[in-house]
Coordinates of C-alpha atoms and ligand atoms in Angstrom, one line a residue:
X361 CA -26.4 -4.2 87.5
X362 CA -22.7 -3.9 88.3
X363 CA -20.5 -1.5 86.3
X364 CA -16.7 -1.9 86.4
X365 CA -14.3 1.0 85.8
X366 CA -10.8 -0.2 84.8
X367 CA -7.4 1.2 85.6
X368 CA -5.8 2.1 82.2
X369 CA -2.7 0.0 81.5
X370 CA -1.4 1.4 78.2
X371 CA 1.7 3.5 78.0
X372 CA 1.0 7.2 77.7
X373 CA -2.5 6.8 79.1
X374 CA -3.2 8.9 82.2
X375 CA -7.0 9.2 81.9
X376 CA -9.8 7.3 83.6
X377 CA -13.4 6.5 82.3
X378 CA -15.3 7.7 85.4
X379 CA -15.0 10.6 87.8
X380 CA -16.4 10.9 91.4
X381 CA -19.1 13.1 89.9
X382 CA -20.2 10.5 87.3
X383 CA -19.9 7.6 89.8
X384 CA -22.6 9.4 91.9
X385 CA -24.8 9.9 88.9
X386 CA -24.4 6.3 87.7
X387 CA -25.2 5.0 91.2
X388 CA -28.4 7.2 91.0
X389 CA -29.5 5.2 87.9
X390 CA -29.4 2.1 90.1
X391 CA -26.0 0.6 89.4
X392 CA -23.3 -0.6 91.8
X393 CA -20.0 0.7 90.7
X394 CA -16.6 -1.0 91.1
X395 CA -13.5 1.1 90.5
X396 CA -10.2 -0.7 90.1
X397 CA -7.7 0.5 92.7
X398 CA -5.5 3.3 91.5
X399 CA -7.7 4.0 88.4
X400 CA -8.0 7.7 89.1
X401 CA -4.5 8.4 90.5
X402 CA -3.1 10.1 87.3
X403 CA -6.3 12.2 86.9
X404 CA -6.1 13.6 90.4
X405 CA -8.7 11.3 92.1
X406 CA -7.8 8.9 94.8
X407 CA -9.5 5.6 95.7
X408 CA -10.9 7.5 98.7
X409 CA -12.5 10.1 96.4
X410 CA -14.2 7.3 94.4
X411 CA -15.2 5.5 97.6
X412 CA -16.7 8.7 99.0
X413 CA -18.8 9.0 95.8
X414 CA -20.2 5.6 96.5
X415 CA -17.9 3.2 94.5
X416 CA -16.6 -0.1 95.7
X417 CA -12.8 -0.2 95.3
X418 CA -11.7 -3.5 93.7
X419 CA -8.1 -4.7 94.2
X420 CA -7.4 -5.5 90.6
X421 CA -9.1 -5.8 87.2
X422 CA -10.4 -9.3 87.8
X423 CA -12.0 -8.3 91.0
X424 CA -13.6 -5.2 89.4
X425 CA -14.9 -7.3 86.4
X426 CA -16.3 -10.2 88.5
X427 CA -20.1 -10.1 87.8
X428 CA -20.0 -6.8 85.9
X429 CA -22.6 -6.4 83.2
X430 CA -21.1 -3.1 82.0
X431 CA -17.4 -2.1 81.7
X432 CA -16.1 1.5 81.2
X433 CA -12.6 2.1 79.9
X434 CA -10.7 4.7 78.0
X435 CA -8.6 2.4 75.8
X436 CA -9.7 -1.0 74.6
X437 CA -8.8 -3.4 77.4
X438 CA -6.0 -5.8 76.5
X439 CA -6.5 -9.5 75.9
X440 CA -5.9 -10.5 79.5
X441 CA -8.4 -8.0 80.8
X442 CA -10.9 -9.0 78.1
X443 CA -10.7 -12.6 79.2
X444 CA -12.1 -11.6 82.6
X445 CA -15.1 -9.8 81.0
X446 CA -18.3 -11.8 81.3
X447 CA -20.1 -13.0 78.1
X448 CA -22.9 -10.6 77.4
X449 CA -21.3 -7.6 79.1
X450 CA -21.5 -4.2 77.5
X451 CA -18.0 -2.7 77.1
X452 CA -17.8 1.1 76.4
X453 CA -14.5 2.5 75.3
X454 CA -12.4 4.0 72.5
X455 CA -11.8 0.8 70.5
X456 CA -9.2 1.9 68.0
X457 CA -10.6 -1.1 66.0
X458 CA -9.1 0.0 62.6
X459 CA -5.6 -0.5 64.0
X460 CA -6.0 -4.2 64.7
X461 CA -8.0 -6.4 62.3
X462 CA -8.1 -9.3 64.8
X463 CA -9.8 -7.2 67.5
X464 CA -13.5 -7.1 66.4
X465 CA -13.7 -10.9 65.7
X466 CA -12.1 -11.5 69.1
X467 CA -14.7 -9.4 70.8
X468 CA -17.5 -11.3 69.1
X469 CA -15.9 -14.6 70.0
X470 CA -15.7 -13.5 73.6
X471 CA -19.3 -12.6 73.6
X472 CA -18.6 -9.0 74.6
X473 CA -21.0 -6.3 73.3
X474 CA -18.5 -3.6 72.4
X475 CA -19.5 0.0 71.9
X476 CA -16.7 2.0 70.2
X477 CA -17.4 5.6 71.1
X478 CA -15.0 7.0 68.6
X479 CA -17.4 5.8 65.9
X480 CA -20.3 7.9 67.1
X481 CA -22.1 9.6 64.2
X482 CA -21.5 13.4 64.1
X483 CA -25.1 14.3 64.7
X484 CA -26.5 16.9 67.1
X485 CA -28.1 14.2 69.4
X486 CA -24.7 12.6 69.8
X487 CA -22.7 15.7 70.6
X488 CA -22.7 15.4 74.4
X489 CA -21.4 11.8 74.1
X490 CA -18.8 12.7 71.5
X491 CA -15.4 11.6 72.9
X492 CA -13.5 12.6 69.8
X493 CA -14.7 16.2 70.2
X494 CA -14.2 16.5 73.9
X495 CA -10.7 15.0 73.8
X496 CA -9.6 16.8 70.5
X497 CA -10.6 20.1 71.9
X498 CA -8.4 19.7 74.9
X499 CA -5.6 18.3 72.8
X500 CA -5.7 21.4 70.6
X501 CA -5.4 23.7 73.6
X502 CA -2.6 21.6 75.1
X503 CA -0.7 21.6 71.8
X504 CA -0.5 25.4 71.8
X505 CA 0.5 25.6 75.5
X506 CA 3.3 23.1 74.9
X507 CA 4.4 24.9 71.8
X508 CA 4.5 28.2 73.7
X509 CA 6.7 26.6 76.4
X510 CA 9.0 25.1 73.8
X511 CA 9.3 28.3 71.8
X512 CA 12.3 30.5 72.9
X513 CA 10.7 33.8 72.1
X514 CA 7.1 34.5 73.1
X515 CA 3.7 34.7 71.5
X516 CA 2.4 38.3 71.7
X517 CA 4.0 41.3 70.3
X518 CA 5.6 43.1 73.2
X519 CA 6.5 46.8 73.0
X520 CA 8.7 47.6 75.9
X521 CA 11.1 50.4 76.8
X522 CA 13.9 48.0 75.8
X523 CA 12.5 47.4 72.4
X524 CA 9.8 45.5 70.5
X525 CA 9.5 41.7 70.4
X526 CA 7.7 40.5 67.3
X527 CA 4.6 38.2 67.7
X528 CA 5.0 34.5 66.9
X529 CA 3.6 33.2 63.7
X530 CA 1.5 30.0 64.2
X531 CA 0.3 27.8 61.3
X532 CA -2.4 25.2 62.1
X533 CA -2.8 22.3 59.7
X534 CA -6.3 20.7 59.9
X535 CA -9.1 22.9 61.2
X536 CA -11.4 20.3 62.8
X537 CA -12.1 20.3 66.5
X538 CA -8.5 20.3 67.7
X539 CA -7.3 22.7 65.0
X540 CA -10.0 25.3 65.8
X541 CA -9.2 25.2 69.5
X542 CA -5.5 25.6 68.6
X543 CA -6.3 28.6 66.5
X544 CA -8.4 30.2 69.3
X545 CA -5.8 29.5 71.9
X546 CA -2.9 30.8 69.9
X547 CA -4.9 33.9 69.1
X548 CA -5.6 34.5 72.8
X549 CA -1.9 34.3 73.5
X550 CA -1.3 37.0 70.9
X551 CA 0.2 35.1 67.9
X552 CA -0.5 35.8 64.2
X553 CA -2.4 32.7 63.1
X554 CA -3.1 31.1 59.8
X555 CA -4.5 27.7 59.1
X556 CA -5.3 25.2 56.3
X557 CA -7.9 22.4 55.7
X558 CA -9.3 20.4 52.8
X559 CA -12.9 20.6 53.7
X560 CA -14.6 23.6 52.1
X561 CA -16.6 24.5 55.3
X562 CA -13.3 24.9 57.2
X563 CA -12.3 28.2 55.5
X564 CA -15.1 30.2 57.0
X565 CA -14.6 28.6 60.4
X566 CA -10.9 29.6 60.3
X567 CA -11.7 33.1 59.3
X568 CA -14.4 33.5 62.0
X569 CA -11.7 32.8 64.6
X570 CA -9.5 35.7 63.3
X571 CA -7.0 33.5 61.5
X572 CA -6.2 33.7 57.8
X573 CA -6.9 30.8 55.5
X574 CA -4.1 29.2 53.4
X575 CA -5.1 26.4 51.1
X576 CA -5.6 24.9 47.7
X577 CA -9.1 25.4 46.5
X578 CA -10.0 23.2 43.5
X579 CA -12.7 20.8 42.2
X580 CA -11.4 18.1 44.5
X581 CA -11.7 20.2 47.7
X582 CA -15.4 21.0 46.8
X583 CA -16.1 17.3 47.5
X584 CA -13.5 16.7 50.2
X585 CA -16.0 16.0 52.9
X586 CA -17.8 12.8 53.6
X587 CA -21.5 12.7 54.6
X588 CA -20.3 12.1 58.1
X589 CA -18.3 15.3 58.2
X590 CA -14.8 13.8 57.9
X591 CA -12.1 14.6 55.3
X592 CA -11.6 12.2 52.4
X593 CA -8.2 10.9 51.5
X594 CA -6.9 13.3 48.8
X595 CA -5.4 12.4 45.4
X596 CA -1.7 12.5 44.5
X597 CA -2.4 15.5 42.2
X598 CA -3.9 17.4 45.1
X599 CA -1.1 16.5 47.4
X600 CA 1.4 17.9 44.9
X601 CA -0.4 21.3 44.7
X602 CA -0.8 21.3 48.5
X603 CA 3.0 20.6 48.9
X604 CA 4.1 23.6 47.0
X605 CA 1.9 25.9 49.1
X606 CA 2.9 24.2 52.3
X607 CA 6.6 24.6 51.6
X608 CA 6.2 28.3 51.2
X609 CA 3.9 28.6 54.3
X610 CA 5.8 26.4 56.7
X611 CA 9.1 28.3 56.1
X612 CA 7.4 31.6 57.0
X613 CA 6.1 30.4 60.4
X614 CA 7.6 29.9 63.8
X615 CA 5.2 27.2 65.0
X616 CA 3.4 24.6 63.1
X617 CA 0.6 22.7 64.8
X618 CA -0.4 19.5 62.9
X619 CA -3.9 18.1 63.5
X620 CA -4.9 16.6 60.1
X621 CA -6.6 13.2 60.4
X622 CA -8.5 11.0 58.0
X623 CA -10.9 8.7 59.9
X624 CA -9.6 5.1 60.0
X625 CA -6.5 5.8 57.8
X626 CA -2.9 6.7 58.3
X627 CA -2.6 10.5 58.8
X628 CA -1.6 12.4 55.6
X629 CA 2.1 13.5 55.5
X630 CA 1.9 17.3 54.9
X631 CA 5.1 18.6 56.3
X632 CA 8.0 16.9 54.4
X633 CA 11.6 16.5 55.6
X634 CA 12.8 19.3 53.1
X635 CA 10.2 21.6 54.6
X636 CA 11.5 21.0 58.1
X637 CA 15.1 21.6 56.8
X638 CA 14.0 25.0 55.5
X639 CA 12.6 26.2 58.9
X640 CA 14.5 28.6 61.1
X641 CA 16.3 27.2 64.1
X642 CA 14.1 27.6 67.2
X643 CA 10.9 26.8 65.3
X644 CA 8.5 24.3 66.8
X645 CA 6.4 21.6 65.2
X646 CA 3.7 20.0 67.3
X647 CA 2.3 16.8 65.8
X648 CA -1.1 15.9 67.2
X649 CA -1.4 13.2 64.5
X650 CA 1.7 11.3 65.8
X651 CA -0.5 8.4 66.9
X652 CA -1.7 8.0 63.4
X653 CA 1.8 8.2 61.9
X654 CA 2.2 12.0 62.0
X655 CA 1.5 14.9 59.6
X656 CA 5.2 15.7 59.6
X657 CA 7.7 13.2 58.0
X658 CA 10.3 14.0 60.6
X659 CA 8.0 13.3 63.6
X660 CA 9.2 10.4 65.8
X661 CA 6.0 9.2 67.4
X662 CA 6.2 9.2 71.2
X663 CA 9.3 11.4 71.2
X664 CA 10.3 15.1 71.5
X665 CA 13.6 16.0 69.8
X666 CA 15.6 18.7 68.1
X667 CA 16.5 18.3 64.4
X668 CA 20.0 19.1 63.1
X669 CA 18.9 22.5 61.9
X670 CA 17.4 23.3 65.4
X671 CA 13.7 22.6 64.9
X672 CA 12.0 21.2 67.9
X673 CA 9.5 18.4 67.0
X674 CA 7.1 17.3 69.7
X675 CA 5.5 14.0 68.5
X676 CA 4.0 12.9 71.8
X677 CA 1.4 10.2 71.6
X678 CA -2.0 10.7 73.2
X679 CA -2.2 14.4 73.6
X680 CA -5.5 14.4 75.6
X681 CA -3.7 12.4 78.3
X682 CA -1.3 15.3 78.7
X683 CA -4.1 17.3 80.3
X684 CA -5.6 14.3 82.2
X685 CA -7.9 16.0 84.8
X686 CA -9.9 17.9 82.3
X687 CA -9.8 15.1 79.7
X688 CA -11.0 12.5 82.2
X689 CA -13.8 14.7 83.5
X690 CA -15.2 15.3 80.0
X691 CA -14.6 11.7 78.9
X692 CA -16.4 10.4 82.0
X693 CA -19.4 12.7 81.3
X694 CA -19.5 11.5 77.6
X695 CA -19.8 7.9 78.9
X696 CA -22.4 8.8 81.5
X697 CA -24.5 10.5 78.8
X698 CA -24.2 7.6 76.5
X699 CA -25.3 5.1 79.1
X700 CA -28.1 7.2 80.5
X701 CA -29.4 7.8 77.0
X702 CA -29.7 4.0 76.5
X703 CA -30.8 3.1 80.0
X704 CA -34.0 1.2 80.8
X705 CA -35.1 2.7 84.1
X706 CA -37.5 -0.1 84.8
X707 CA -35.2 -3.0 84.1
X708 CA -32.2 -1.0 85.4
X709 CA -30.2 -2.2 82.5
X710 CA -28.8 -0.9 79.2
X711 CA -31.3 -0.9 76.3
X712 CA -29.7 -0.4 72.9
X713 CA -32.3 -0.4 70.1
X714 CA -30.7 -1.9 67.0
X715 CA -32.5 0.7 64.7
X716 CA -31.1 3.7 66.6
X717 CA -28.6 5.7 64.5
X718 CA -26.2 6.1 67.4
X719 CA -26.4 2.5 68.4
X720 CA -25.8 1.4 64.7
X721 CA -22.8 3.7 64.6
X722 CA -21.0 2.5 67.7
X723 CA -21.8 -1.2 68.2
X724 CA -19.0 -3.4 66.9
X725 CA -20.3 -6.7 68.2
X726 CA -23.5 -8.0 69.8
X727 CA -24.6 -11.3 71.1
X728 CA -21.4 -13.0 69.9
X729 CA -21.5 -11.6 66.4
X730 CA -19.8 -8.8 64.5
X731 CA -22.6 -6.3 63.7
X732 CA -20.8 -3.1 62.5
X733 CA -21.0 -2.7 58.7
X734 CA -17.4 -1.6 58.5
X735 CA -16.2 -4.8 60.2
X736 CA -18.5 -7.5 58.8
X737 CA -16.7 -10.4 57.2
X738 CA -16.2 -10.0 53.5
X739 CA -19.0 -12.2 52.1
X740 CA -21.6 -10.9 54.7
X741 CA -20.8 -7.3 53.9
Ligands
NAD2206 P1 -10.4 14.9 62.3 O1 -9.9 14.9 63.6 O2 -10.9 13.7 61.6 O3 -9.4 15.7 61.3 C1 -8.9 17.0 61.7 C2 -9.0 17.9 60.5 O4 -8.0 17.6 59.5 C3 -10.3 17.9 59.7 O5 -10.9 19.2 59.7 C4 -9.9 17.5 58.3 O6 -10.7 18.0 57.3 C5 -8.5 17.9 58.2 N1 -7.7 17.2 57.2 C6 -7.7 15.9 56.8 N2 -6.9 15.6 55.8 C7 -6.3 16.8 55.5 C8 -5.3 17.2 54.5 N3 -4.8 16.3 53.7 N4 -4.9 18.5 54.5 C9 -5.5 19.4 55.4 N5 -6.4 19.1 56.3 C10 -6.8 17.8 56.4 O7 -11.7 16.0 62.3 P2 -12.7 16.3 63.5 O8 -12.0 17.3 64.4 O9 -13.1 15.1 64.1 O10 -13.8 17.1 62.7 C11 -14.4 16.5 61.6 C12 -15.7 17.2 61.2 O11 -16.8 16.9 62.1 C13 -15.7 18.7 61.3 O12 -16.4 19.3 60.3 C14 -16.3 19.1 62.6 O13 -16.8 20.4 62.7 C15 -17.4 18.0 62.6 N6 -17.9 17.7 63.9 C16 -19.3 17.6 64.1 C17 -19.8 17.3 65.3 C18 -21.3 17.1 65.5 O14 -22.1 17.7 64.7 N7 -21.8 16.4 66.4 C19 -19.0 17.0 66.4 C20 -17.6 17.1 66.2 C21 -17.1 17.4 64.9

């Protein structure tokens, strides 16, 4: 069985779906691995590193994909790349399928069996394959480091002979995987940290990291979590209550780190333009939700800029790709774990039982048909 690792072509993407370490382990399962030339360059791995691990280096995507029964990628390959994927091949990537209604039918039409790893159920058995967690954790860390670099003062309280510098006040919006890592990182740097979330379980998690909880607690927040562990989209009435509290809180803080997401939807706008206007000059907003539209109304996705009142807003897309070596290492291990979990040692081929909870969660298409319940055509669903 041949496995192809593609070079990522999207703007803002610096990661790669395999590392020299995972190439060795994949080869040990009985695969031959073809890595597209230059695939690892932005994650610190040369073609020679992959070759030394046992991979064949393919000149381009078509050469890597020729005869491949398995394809590893970070982002969903574009239409031109997909055209070179063999019918029946298993494609493992982050699909971002909700963003493009034409994608899943096109994958079925092309006969590609697509596994969307961002759709993994949040269960213990899936934790070591969980790409959202591994990448969000690093994004949360990176957000704080970039906010510290952009902030003109400093994070810890410093008592020096020349006087005292007050600590930075950091407010984290959304306390999922990224937000909790942001809280921990900001605390380690010495900031005074507070955070908010709509899920009831988040309050204790925030407090256990030494941050204070700021948030609306009402009947709606008691049921704000789906069975899968994600936040629900909140009502207009809730949003109004939240806005009053946020206006007060955002104005008091130096740095606001936004991480609030709702699976498959546009990110909720929590920091409005008037809230930004009320912040002190030199304050920093980091918007990790920029790819999903942003939690801050003034975010310009893909840009970093300074507002008229002197607030720096960093709305970069794809925060995990800003820490590519660590992000690629963990992403590559997530994919290795996924494939080795569903690997038939005798047949030396993937075996994805239709009844398995993880398989049901991630498979978008199979054998030329759409199989994922969230993407089935209307009458079939
Ligand atoms: P996410 O990236 O979807 O969202 C980030 C955070 O934003 C979440 O905590 C969410 O509640 C919050 N949020 C959404 N709308 C908001 C709003 N209007 N105002 C304030 N906050 C809002 O979340 P995630 O990091 O993927 O984590 C989701 C859940 O899954 C968490 O409970 C996490 O602990 C859990 N989880 C479980 C596993 C596992 O068991 N395998 C693995 C990873 C995460």
